[in-house]
Structures are given as C-alpha cells and as structure tokens.
Backbone as CSV, one residue per row, in Angstrom:
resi,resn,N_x,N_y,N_z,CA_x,CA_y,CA_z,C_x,C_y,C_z
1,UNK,-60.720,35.580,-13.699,-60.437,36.888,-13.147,-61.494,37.853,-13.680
2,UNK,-61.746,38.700,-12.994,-63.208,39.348,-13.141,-62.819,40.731,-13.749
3,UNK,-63.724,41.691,-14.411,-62.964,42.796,-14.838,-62.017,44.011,-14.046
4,UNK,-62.235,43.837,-12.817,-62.172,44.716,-12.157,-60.694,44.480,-11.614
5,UNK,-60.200,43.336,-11.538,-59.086,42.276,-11.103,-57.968,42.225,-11.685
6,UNK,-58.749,41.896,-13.288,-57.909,42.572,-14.763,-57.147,43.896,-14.657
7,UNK,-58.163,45.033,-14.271,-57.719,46.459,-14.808,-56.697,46.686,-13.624
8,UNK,-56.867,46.239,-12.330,-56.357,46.336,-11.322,-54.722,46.132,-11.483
9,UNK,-54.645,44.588,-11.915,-53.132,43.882,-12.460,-52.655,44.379,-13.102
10,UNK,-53.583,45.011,-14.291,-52.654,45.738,-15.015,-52.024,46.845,-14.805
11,UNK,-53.155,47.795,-14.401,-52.562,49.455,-13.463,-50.879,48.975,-12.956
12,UNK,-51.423,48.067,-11.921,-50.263,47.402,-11.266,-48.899,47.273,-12.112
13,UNK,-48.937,46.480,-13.309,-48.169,46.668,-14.090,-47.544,47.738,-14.942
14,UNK,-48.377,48.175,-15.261,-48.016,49.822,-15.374,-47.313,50.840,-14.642
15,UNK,-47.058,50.611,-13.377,-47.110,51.600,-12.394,-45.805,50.916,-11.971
16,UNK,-45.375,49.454,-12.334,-43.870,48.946,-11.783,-43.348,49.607,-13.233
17,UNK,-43.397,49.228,-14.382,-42.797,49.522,-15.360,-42.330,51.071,-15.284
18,UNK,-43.596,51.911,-14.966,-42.829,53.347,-15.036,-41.629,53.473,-13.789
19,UNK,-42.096,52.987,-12.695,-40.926,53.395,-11.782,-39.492,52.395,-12.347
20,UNK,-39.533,51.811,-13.612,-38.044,51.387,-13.856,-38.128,49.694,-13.406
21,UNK,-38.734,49.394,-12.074,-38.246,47.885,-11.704,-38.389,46.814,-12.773
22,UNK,-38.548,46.111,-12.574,-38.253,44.520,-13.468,-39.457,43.794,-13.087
23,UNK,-40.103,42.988,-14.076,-41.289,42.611,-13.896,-40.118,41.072,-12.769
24,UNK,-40.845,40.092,-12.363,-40.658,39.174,-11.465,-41.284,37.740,-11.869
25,UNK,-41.186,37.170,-12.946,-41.258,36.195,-13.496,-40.450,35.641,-14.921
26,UNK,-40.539,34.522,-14.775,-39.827,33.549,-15.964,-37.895,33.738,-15.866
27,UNK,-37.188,32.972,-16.536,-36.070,33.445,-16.271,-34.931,34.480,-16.066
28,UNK,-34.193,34.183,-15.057,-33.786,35.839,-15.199,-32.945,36.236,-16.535
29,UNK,-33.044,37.338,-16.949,-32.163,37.538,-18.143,-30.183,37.281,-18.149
30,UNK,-30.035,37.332,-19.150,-28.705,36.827,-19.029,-27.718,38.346,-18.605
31,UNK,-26.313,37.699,-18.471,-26.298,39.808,-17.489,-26.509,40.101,-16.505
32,UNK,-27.514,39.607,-15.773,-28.291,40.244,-14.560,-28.602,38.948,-13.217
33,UNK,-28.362,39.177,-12.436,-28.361,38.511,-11.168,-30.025,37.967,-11.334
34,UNK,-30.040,37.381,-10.228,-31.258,37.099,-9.589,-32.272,37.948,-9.312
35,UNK,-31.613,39.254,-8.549,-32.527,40.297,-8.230,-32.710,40.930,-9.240
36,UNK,-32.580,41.112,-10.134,-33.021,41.781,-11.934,-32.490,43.166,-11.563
37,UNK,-31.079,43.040,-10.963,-31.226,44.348,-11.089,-29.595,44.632,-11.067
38,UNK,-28.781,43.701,-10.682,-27.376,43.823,-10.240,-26.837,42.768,-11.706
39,UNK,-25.650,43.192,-12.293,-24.649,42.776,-13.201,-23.968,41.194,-12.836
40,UNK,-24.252,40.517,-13.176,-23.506,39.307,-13.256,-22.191,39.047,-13.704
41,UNK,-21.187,39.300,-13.166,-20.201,39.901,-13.366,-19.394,39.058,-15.158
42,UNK,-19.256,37.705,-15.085,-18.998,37.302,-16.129,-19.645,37.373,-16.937
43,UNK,-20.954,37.348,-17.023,-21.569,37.505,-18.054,-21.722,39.300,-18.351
44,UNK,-21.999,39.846,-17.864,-21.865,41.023,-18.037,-20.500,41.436,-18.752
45,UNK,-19.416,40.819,-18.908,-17.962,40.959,-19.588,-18.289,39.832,-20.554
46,UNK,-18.915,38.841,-20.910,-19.791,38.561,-22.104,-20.332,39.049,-23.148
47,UNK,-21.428,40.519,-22.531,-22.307,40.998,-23.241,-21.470,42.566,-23.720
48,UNK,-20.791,42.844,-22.776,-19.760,44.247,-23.501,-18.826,43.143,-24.498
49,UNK,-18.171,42.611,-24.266,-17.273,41.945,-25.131,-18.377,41.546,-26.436
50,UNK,-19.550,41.076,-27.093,-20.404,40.898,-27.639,-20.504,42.122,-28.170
51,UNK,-21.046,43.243,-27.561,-21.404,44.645,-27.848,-20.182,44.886,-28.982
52,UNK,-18.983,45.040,-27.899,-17.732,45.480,-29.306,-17.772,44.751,-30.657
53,UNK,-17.879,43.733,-30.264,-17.550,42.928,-31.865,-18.345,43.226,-32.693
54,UNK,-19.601,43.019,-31.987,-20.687,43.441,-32.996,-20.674,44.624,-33.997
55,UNK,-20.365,45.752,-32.818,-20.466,47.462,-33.264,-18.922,47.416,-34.420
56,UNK,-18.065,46.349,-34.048,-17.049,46.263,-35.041,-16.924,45.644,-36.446
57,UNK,-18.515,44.896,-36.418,-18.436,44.430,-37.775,-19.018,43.119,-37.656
58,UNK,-18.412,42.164,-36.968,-18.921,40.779,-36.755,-19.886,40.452,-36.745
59,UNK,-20.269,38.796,-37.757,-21.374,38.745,-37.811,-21.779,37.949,-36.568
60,UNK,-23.327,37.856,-36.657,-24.066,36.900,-35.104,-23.510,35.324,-35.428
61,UNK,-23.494,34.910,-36.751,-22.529,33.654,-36.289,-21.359,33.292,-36.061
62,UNK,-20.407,34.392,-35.913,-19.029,34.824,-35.483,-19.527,34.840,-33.927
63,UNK,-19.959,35.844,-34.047,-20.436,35.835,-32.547,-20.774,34.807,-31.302
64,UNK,-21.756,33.715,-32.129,-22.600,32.938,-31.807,-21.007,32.149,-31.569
65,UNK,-20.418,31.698,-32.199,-18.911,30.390,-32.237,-18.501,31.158,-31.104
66,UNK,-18.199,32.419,-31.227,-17.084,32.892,-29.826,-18.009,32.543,-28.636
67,UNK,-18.943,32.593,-28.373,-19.531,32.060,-27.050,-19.145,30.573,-26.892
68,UNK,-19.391,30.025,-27.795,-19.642,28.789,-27.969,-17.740,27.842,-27.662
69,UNK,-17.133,28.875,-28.128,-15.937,28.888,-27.637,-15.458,28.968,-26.266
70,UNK,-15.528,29.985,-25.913,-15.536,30.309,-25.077,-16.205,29.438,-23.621
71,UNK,-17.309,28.854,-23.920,-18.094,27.900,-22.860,-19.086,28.988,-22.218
72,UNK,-19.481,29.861,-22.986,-20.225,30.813,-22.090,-21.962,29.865,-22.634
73,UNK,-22.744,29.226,-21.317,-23.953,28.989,-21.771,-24.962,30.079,-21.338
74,UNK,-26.370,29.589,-22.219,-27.521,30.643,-21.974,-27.478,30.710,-19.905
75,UNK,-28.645,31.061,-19.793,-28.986,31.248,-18.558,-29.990,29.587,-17.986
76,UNK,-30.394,29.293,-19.217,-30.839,27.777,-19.336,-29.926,26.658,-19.467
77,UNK,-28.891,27.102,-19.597,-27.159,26.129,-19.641,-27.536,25.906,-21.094
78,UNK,-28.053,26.419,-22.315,-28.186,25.751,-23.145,-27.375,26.383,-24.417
79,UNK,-26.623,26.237,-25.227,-26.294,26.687,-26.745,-26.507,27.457,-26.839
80,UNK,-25.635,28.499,-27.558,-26.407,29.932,-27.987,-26.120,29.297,-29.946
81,UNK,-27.587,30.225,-29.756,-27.779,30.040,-31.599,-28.292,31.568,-31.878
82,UNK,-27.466,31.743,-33.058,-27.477,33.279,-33.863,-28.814,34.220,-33.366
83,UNK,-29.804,33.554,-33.148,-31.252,34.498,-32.967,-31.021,35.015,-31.458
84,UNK,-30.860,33.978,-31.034,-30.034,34.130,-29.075,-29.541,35.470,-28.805
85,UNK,-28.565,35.660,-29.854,-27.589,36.365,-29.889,-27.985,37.767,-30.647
86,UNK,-28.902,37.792,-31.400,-29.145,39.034,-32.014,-30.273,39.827,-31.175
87,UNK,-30.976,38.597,-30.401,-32.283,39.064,-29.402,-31.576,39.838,-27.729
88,UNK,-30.554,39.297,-27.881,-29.304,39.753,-26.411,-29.346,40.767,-26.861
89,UNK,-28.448,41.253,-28.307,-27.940,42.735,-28.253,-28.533,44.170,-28.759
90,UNK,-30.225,43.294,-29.148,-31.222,44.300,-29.066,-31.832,45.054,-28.315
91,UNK,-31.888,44.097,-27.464,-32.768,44.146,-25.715,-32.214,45.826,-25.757
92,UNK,-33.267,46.630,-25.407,-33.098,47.959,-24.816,-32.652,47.477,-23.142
93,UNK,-32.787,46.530,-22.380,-32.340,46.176,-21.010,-31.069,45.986,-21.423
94,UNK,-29.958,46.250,-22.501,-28.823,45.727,-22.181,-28.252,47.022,-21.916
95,UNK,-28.885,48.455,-22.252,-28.422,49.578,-22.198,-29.254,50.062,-21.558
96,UNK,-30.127,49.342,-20.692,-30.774,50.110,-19.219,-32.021,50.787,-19.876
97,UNK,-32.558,50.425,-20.386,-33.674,51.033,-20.124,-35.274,49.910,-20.379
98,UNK,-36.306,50.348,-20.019,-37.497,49.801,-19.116,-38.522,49.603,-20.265
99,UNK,-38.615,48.168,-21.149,-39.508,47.920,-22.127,-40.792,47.182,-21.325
100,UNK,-42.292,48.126,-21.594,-43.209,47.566,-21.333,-44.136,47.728,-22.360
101,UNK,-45.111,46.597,-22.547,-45.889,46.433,-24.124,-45.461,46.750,-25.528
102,UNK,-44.419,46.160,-25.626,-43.047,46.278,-26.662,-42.752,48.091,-26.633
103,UNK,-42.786,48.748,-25.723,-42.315,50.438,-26.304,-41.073,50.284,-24.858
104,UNK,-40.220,51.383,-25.457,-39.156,51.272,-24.662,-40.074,52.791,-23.757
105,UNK,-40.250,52.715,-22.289,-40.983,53.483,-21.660,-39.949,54.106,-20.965
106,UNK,-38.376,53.786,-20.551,-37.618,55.049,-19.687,-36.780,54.225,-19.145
107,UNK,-35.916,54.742,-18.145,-34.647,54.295,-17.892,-35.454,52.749,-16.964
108,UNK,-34.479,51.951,-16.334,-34.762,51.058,-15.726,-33.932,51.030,-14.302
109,UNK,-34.676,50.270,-13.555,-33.912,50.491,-12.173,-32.256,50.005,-12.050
C-alpha cells in the first residue's frame, strides 16, 4: 500500500470513529448483535447482571464461575476466564461510548 492509500484508510478511519459507528471486522463483541450496533438480548442481561455484581463487590473469579454456571459462552462458544471478564467490564463500548487508538473519542452509535 503506497503512502497516499495509507493516509487515505486511515482519514477513513478516523472519520467512522468520530461519527460513533463500529469499525467492521474480527468478531462481533459480546452484547451486541451482528450489526455492532443492536443489544443481544441475553447477553446483554449477562453483562448488566455482571455490571451489578461487580459494582457490588465480587470478585472476576466469582464472576468468571457465575457465567460458567450459568452456561453463558464467549462469542467464540469458548470459557470465560477472569481476564475475559475484567476486559468485558472495562470496555468503554459497554457504556456506549466510541474507543479509537486506545482514547475513548465520544459517544458511539
């Protein structure tokens, strides 16, 4: 890719991030539909139910068992393990708003 191609993609990227949308690659996040933009309804009563416990005290491997209990898998069908779980309830996307080049840049669509 040539320089001009580069600066281009990136602008590009820049310019989705400020208007809020969702970049369009790799898996979709957990929470969120297909279209990166609509609530997955069980899992979304996952990640508030997660939220409370947390804000109540519980630790991520409390946490981590109640999924695991529960039968709730990743978005990869796979195990949740404590880091899983602490990287979920960091995400500025779980409270809506639009991280581009690690800075949280504004609300999200």
């Amino acid at each position: 890719m040539n320089r001009r191609a580069r600066a281009d993609a990136l602008r590009a990227r820049q310019e989705t991030a400020e208007a809020g949308r969702s970049k369009m690659g790799g898996p979709r996040p957990f929470g969120i539909t297909e279209d990166r933009v609509t609530h997955h309804p069980a899992e979304a009563r996952a990640v508030r139910e997660l939220a409370g416990r947390a804000l109540a005290g519980e630790t991520l491997r409390s946490l981590t068992a109640w999924l695991q209990d529960q039968g709730v898998r990743t978005v990869g069908g796979n195990e949740w393990r404590s880091t899983t779980v602490r990287q979920l309830l960091i995400n500025p996307r779980m409270w809506g708003m639009r991280v581009h080049r690690c800075q949280v840049i504004g609300p999200a669509a």
